[in-house]
Amino acid sequence: MKVSDFLKNQYRHFNAAALIDAAEGYKTHLANGNKMLVSLAGAMSTAELGISLAEMIRQDKIHAISCTGANLEEDIFNLVAHDFYERIPHYRDLTAQDEEDLLNRHMNRVTDTCIPEMEAMRRIEDTVLKFWEKADQEGKAYFPHEFFYQILLSGELEQYYQIDPKNSWMLEAAKKNLPIFVPGWEDSTLGNIYAGHVISGDIKNVHTMKTGIQYMIELADWYTKTAKEESTIGFFQIGGGIAGDFPICVVPMLHQDLQRTGVPLWGYFAQISDSTTSYGSYSGAVPNEKITWGKLGKDTPKFIIESDATIVAPLIFAIVLDI
């Protein structure tokens, strides 16, 4: 039995049924000739969501991505240093001394997974710094994801690959020159490293790295050119935070701040979230709240699955891919 057939047979109620509804809505949205933007929050790349996400990109089921700086870089960390990662299933039992021991070994923990600083972060730094400095010396500026596209397509990192490259979503995105938007990139390991190199003088112009405001301008241009009444863009949100909040705001900005007419609302919306609505968090807001902000319409297909994205997202992708 295919995974998708199993899910449709077994997942009948509650969050399980919402998963099926969201996945079928995703398929219907694409079948009608529409596009889909996916947002990635949390530590999805370290959770190796790239295994299914890369296939979604390959099969043109995703047409743009908004993600945190961490998700952008951590897919590459995993690509070049996977064999040095350590999984700690008993992470809940770690003492403060255990955590300090991990620090002393340069193992940075994300829940049950430790990212090795030397093999991942510093290995990438050596390569990316060359690209940063070259652009800086030439007086050019690029977005964070554009620097990664240059590096991946140059082949400089191939000698370090430790996973099947088909499981790197960033590599697949680079091959397709997929539009990526990375709000708040400075809140990432490489963002900190970049700031350090500006402070030390290795990079003379801080604006060699394009900013979040420029990302919004780029997003507005892409949305305006791509979204039409006969071909809208859907929004599939994994987690919450800035990765989702930033891109979804492009529609009210186009309508309210730029007074543009004829720009459609988002044509589909689904979110995987475990945020609690009553705490006032935007990430936990039910989809209807977005109607009041001019992001979704009353007739927009809307879905929310209140569960763990590391479990739910690959299952939805399985249905969309019909595997």
C-alpha positions as semicolon CSV with decimal commas, in nm:
position;residue;x (nm);y (nm);z (nm)
1;M;0,000;0,000;0,000
2;K;0,128;0,347;-0,086
3;V;0,186;0,588;0,201
4;S;-0,081;0,820;0,061
5;D;-0,335;0,537;0,038
6;F;-0,258;0,429;0,395
7;L;-0,310;0,783;0,523
8;K;-0,639;0,829;0,342
9;N;-0,760;0,497;0,481
10;Q;-0,651;0,554;0,843
11;Y;-0,650;0,932;0,899
12;R;-1,020;1,009;0,939
13;H;-1,074;1,247;1,232
14;F;-0,934;1,538;1,431
15;N;-0,580;1,649;1,337
16;A;-0,543;1,340;1,120
17;A;-0,842;1,445;0,910
18;A;-0,715;1,803;0,896
19;L;-0,389;1,666;0,755
20;I;-0,576;1,491;0,474
21;D;-0,790;1,796;0,402
22;A;-0,486;2,025;0,383
23;A;-0,300;1,785;0,156
24;E;-0,595;1,739;-0,078
25;G;-0,645;2,115;-0,081
26;Y;-0,277;2,157;-0,175
27;K;-0,321;1,912;-0,464
28;T;-0,638;2,083;-0,585
29;H;-0,470;2,423;-0,570
30;L;-0,184;2,303;-0,794
31;A;-0,413;2,107;-1,025
32;N;-0,596;2,432;-1,100
33;G;-0,275;2,583;-1,235
34;N;-0,177;2,777;-0,924
35;K;0,157;2,823;-0,744
36;M;0,265;2,749;-0,385
37;L;0,494;2,926;-0,140
38;V;0,618;2,720;0,157
39;S;0,749;2,881;0,476
40;L;0,993;2,702;0,707
41;A;1,031;2,795;1,072
42;G;1,190;2,602;1,358
43;A;1,475;2,363;1,288
44;M;1,324;2,184;0,990
45;S;1,655;2,152;0,804
46;T;1,827;1,995;1,104
47;A;1,525;1,763;1,129
48;E;1,622;1,660;0,772
49;L;1,297;1,770;0,615
50;G;1,509;1,812;0,305
51;I;1,453;1,444;0,224
52;S;1,093;1,515;0,128
53;L;1,121;1,888;0,062
54;A;1,385;1,840;-0,208
55;E;1,155;1,600;-0,393
56;M;0,871;1,853;-0,373
57;I;1,101;2,111;-0,533
58;R;1,218;1,865;-0,800
59;Q;0,861;1,788;-0,897
60;D;0,758;2,155;-0,912
61;K;0,519;2,129;-0,618
62;I;0,686;2,431;-0,455
63;H;0,748;2,758;-0,636
64;A;0,900;2,976;-0,363
65;I;1,026;2,937;-0,007
66;S;1,040;3,173;0,289
67;C;1,265;3,048;0,568
68;T;1,471;3,153;0,863
69;G;1,846;3,202;0,827
70;A;1,891;2,890;1,039
71;N;1,695;2,671;0,796
72;L;1,888;2,818;0,503
73;E;2,228;2,735;0,648
74;E;2,146;2,417;0,839
75;D;2,053;2,228;0,524
76;I;2,408;2,300;0,401
77;F;2,558;2,209;0,738
78;N;2,384;1,872;0,715
79;L;2,501;1,829;0,356
80;V;2,871;1,864;0,443
81;A;2,890;1,736;0,801
82;H;2,615;1,478;0,848
83;D;2,851;1,203;0,963
84;F;2,975;1,420;1,247
85;Y;2,630;1,498;1,386
86;E;2,533;1,326;1,710
87;R;2,182;1,231;1,812
88;I;2,096;1,233;2,183
89;P;1,763;1,054;2,235
90;H;1,781;1,113;2,612
91;Y;1,825;1,491;2,578
92;R;1,558;1,552;2,843
93;D;1,784;1,387;3,101
94;L;2,092;1,598;3,032
95;T;2,236;1,785;3,329
96;A;2,393;2,129;3,313
97;Q;2,731;1,955;3,328
98;D;2,635;1,734;3,032
99;E;2,545;2,046;2,835
100;E;2,876;2,211;2,923
101;D;3,059;1,896;2,813
102;L;2,886;1,925;2,475
103;L;2,993;2,290;2,456
104;N;3,353;2,196;2,526
105;R;3,335;1,946;2,240
106;H;3,193;2,219;2,012
107;M;2,865;2,030;1,973
108;N;2,572;2,270;1,945
109;R;2,249;2,099;2,051
110;V;1,912;2,139;1,879
111;T;1,672;1,923;2,083
112;D;1,802;1,568;2,021
113;T;2,063;1,658;1,757
114;C;2,406;1,814;1,798
115;I;2,556;2,016;1,513
116;P;2,938;1,992;1,506
117;E;3,084;2,342;1,497
118;M;3,418;2,263;1,332
119;E;3,294;2,026;1,062
120;A;2,977;2,223;0,981
121;M;2,991;2,590;1,069
122;R;3,365;2,657;1,036
123;R;3,394;2,445;0,722
124;I;3,120;2,650;0,561
125;E;3,271;2,975;0,690
126;D;3,600;2,911;0,509
127;T;3,416;2,875;0,179
128;V;3,146;3,139;0,215
129;L;3,395;3,404;0,330
130;K;3,571;3,383;-0,008
131;F;3,242;3,459;-0,185
132;W;3,156;3,739;0,057
133;E;3,498;3,902;0,014
134;K;3,491;3,868;-0,366
135;A;3,152;4,042;-0,387
136;D;3,268;4,306;-0,140
137;Q;3,584;4,380;-0,339
138;E;3,383;4,402;-0,663
139;G;3,128;4,637;-0,507
140;K;2,845;4,388;-0,560
141;A;2,564;4,285;-0,327
142;Y;2,364;3,965;-0,303
143;F;2,095;3,807;-0,086
144;P;2,198;3,535;0,163
145;H;2,043;3,260;-0,048
146;E;2,214;3,394;-0,363
147;F;2,554;3,351;-0,200
148;F;2,461;2,990;-0,122
149;Y;2,340;2,934;-0,477
150;Q;2,677;3,057;-0,606
151;I;2,865;2,827;-0,368
152;L;2,655;2,518;-0,435
153;L;2,662;2,559;-0,813
154;S;3,038;2,623;-0,810
155;G;3,098;2,269;-0,684
156;E;3,341;2,387;-0,414
157;L;3,161;2,192;-0,143
158;E;3,116;1,865;-0,332
159;Q;3,430;1,714;-0,177
160;Y;3,261;1,742;0,163
161;Y;2,919;1,595;0,080
162;Q;2,816;1,335;0,339
163;I;2,456;1,272;0,235
164;D;2,300;1,188;-0,096
165;P;2,285;1,536;-0,255
166;K;1,930;1,467;-0,376
167;N;1,824;1,506;-0,011
168;S;1,948;1,865;0,012
169;W;1,658;2,100;-0,052
170;M;1,894;2,395;-0,094
171;L;2,086;2,216;-0,368
172;E;1,761;2,140;-0,552
173;A;1,650;2,500;-0,506
174;A;1,982;2,625;-0,645
175;K;1,943;2,410;-0,955
176;K;1,602;2,566;-1,024
177;N;1,700;2,916;-0,907
178;L;1,394;2,894;-0,683
179;P;1,285;3,227;-0,530
180;I;1,380;3,226;-0,161
181;F;1,306;3,495;0,096
182;V;1,498;3,496;0,426
183;P;1,365;3,757;0,669
184;G;1,583;3,826;0,970
185;W;1,882;3,641;0,824
186;E;2,110;3,817;1,071
187;D;1,952;3,599;1,342
188;S;2,156;3,297;1,232
189;T;2,499;3,148;1,286
190;L;2,631;3,279;0,955
191;G;2,463;3,611;1,025
192;N;2,672;3,637;1,340
193;I;2,981;3,526;1,149
194;Y;2,915;3,786;0,878
195;A;2,881;4,059;1,141
196;G;3,211;3,945;1,291
197;H;3,390;3,977;0,958
198;V;3,246;4,326;0,908
199;I;3,365;4,427;1,255
200;S;3,712;4,283;1,190
201;G;3,733;4,463;0,855
202;D;3,745;4,157;0,630
203;I;3,426;4,287;0,467
204;K;3,431;4,662;0,412
205;N;3,068;4,725;0,317
206;V;2,803;4,580;0,545
207;H;2,555;4,611;0,256
208;T;2,743;4,351;0,053
209;M;2,472;4,135;0,209
210;K;2,128;4,255;0,103
211;T;1,876;4,319;0,380
212;G;1,530;4,209;0,485
213;I;1,373;4,526;0,344
214;Q;1,522;4,438;0,007
215;Y;1,379;4,088;0,047
216;M;1,031;4,239;0,093
217;I;1,078;4,448;-0,220
218;E;1,187;4,136;-0,408
219;L;0,890;3,943;-0,270
220;A;0,649;4,219;-0,374
221;D;0,790;4,210;-0,726
222;W;0,768;3,829;-0,746
223;Y;0,415;3,820;-0,605
224;T;0,290;4,092;-0,839
225;K;0,434;3,916;-1,145
226;T;0,323;3,566;-1,040
227;A;-0,019;3,606;-0,877
228;K;-0,306;3,655;-1,118
229;E;-0,680;3,613;-1,071
230;E;-0,659;3,302;-1,288
231;S;-0,342;3,170;-1,116
232;T;-0,310;3,254;-0,748
233;I;-0,035;3,169;-0,499
234;G;-0,099;2,941;-0,203
235;F;0,068;2,966;0,136
236;F;0,179;2,649;0,316
237;Q;0,320;2,744;0,655
238;I;0,537;2,508;0,859
239;G;0,560;2,643;1,212
240;G;0,523;3,012;1,287
241;G;0,751;3,306;1,352
242;I;0,907;3,543;1,104
243;A;0,935;3,283;0,827
244;G;0,556;3,289;0,798
245;D;0,467;3,633;0,928
246;F;0,699;3,818;0,689
247;P;0,589;3,682;0,349
248;I;0,216;3,665;0,417
249;C;0,217;4,042;0,482
250;V;0,314;4,119;0,123
251;V;-0,051;4,113;0,014
252;P;-0,185;4,379;0,253
253;M;0,127;4,585;0,178
254;L;0,050;4,576;-0,194
255;H;-0,316;4,660;-0,131
256;Q;-0,300;4,908;0,155
257;D;0,042;5,072;0,133
258;L;0,088;5,073;-0,244
259;Q;-0,282;5,101;-0,331
260;R;-0,246;4,842;-0,604
261;T;-0,565;4,697;-0,744
262;G;-0,609;4,364;-0,918
263;V;-0,361;4,183;-0,693
264;P;-0,531;3,866;-0,561
265;L;-0,523;3,749;-0,201
266;W;-0,339;3,430;-0,114
267;G;-0,537;3,152;-0,286
268;Y;-0,486;2,874;-0,028
269;F;-0,363;2,865;0,329
270;A;-0,251;2,581;0,554
271;Q;-0,044;2,583;0,868
272;I;0,116;2,315;1,083
273;S;0,140;2,463;1,430
274;D;0,154;2,374;1,798
275;S;0,121;2,734;1,913
276;T;-0,161;2,816;2,154
277;T;-0,415;3,063;2,015
278;S;-0,522;3,211;2,348
279;Y;-0,171;3,338;2,426
280;G;-0,201;3,614;2,168
281;S;0,065;3,472;1,942
282;Y;0,030;3,551;1,574
283;S;0,178;3,208;1,497
284;G;-0,111;3,049;1,681
285;A;-0,381;3,261;1,521
286;V;-0,652;3,066;1,346
287;P;-0,664;3,131;0,969
288;N;-0,982;3,344;0,990
289;E;-0,792;3,608;1,189
290;K;-0,589;3,672;0,873
291;I;-0,906;3,787;0,696
292;T;-0,911;4,096;0,919
293;W;-0,557;4,182;0,805
294;G;-0,638;4,155;0,436
295;K;-0,427;3,846;0,377
296;L;-0,695;3,584;0,316
297;G;-1,054;3,606;0,194
298;K;-1,364;3,451;0,345
299;D;-1,369;3,192;0,065
300;T;-0,997;3,107;0,071
301;P;-0,945;2,735;0,146
302;K;-0,800;2,733;0,499
303;F;-0,653;2,450;0,706
304;I;-0,468;2,419;1,035
305;I;-0,308;2,104;1,172
306;E;-0,213;2,138;1,538
307;S;0,070;1,890;1,558
308;D;0,444;1,831;1,518
309;A;0,565;1,956;1,180
310;T;0,844;1,696;1,166
311;I;0,571;1,430;1,161
312;V;0,302;1,608;0,961
313;A;0,492;1,783;0,679
314;P;0,648;1,469;0,524
315;L;0,307;1,297;0,531
316;I;0,137;1,586;0,354
317;F;0,419;1,592;0,100
318;A;0,369;1,217;0,047
319;I;0,006;1,277;-0,047
320;V;0,093;1,569;-0,274
321;L;0,359;1,353;-0,443
322;D;0,123;1,055;-0,452
323;I;0,375;0,813;-0,304
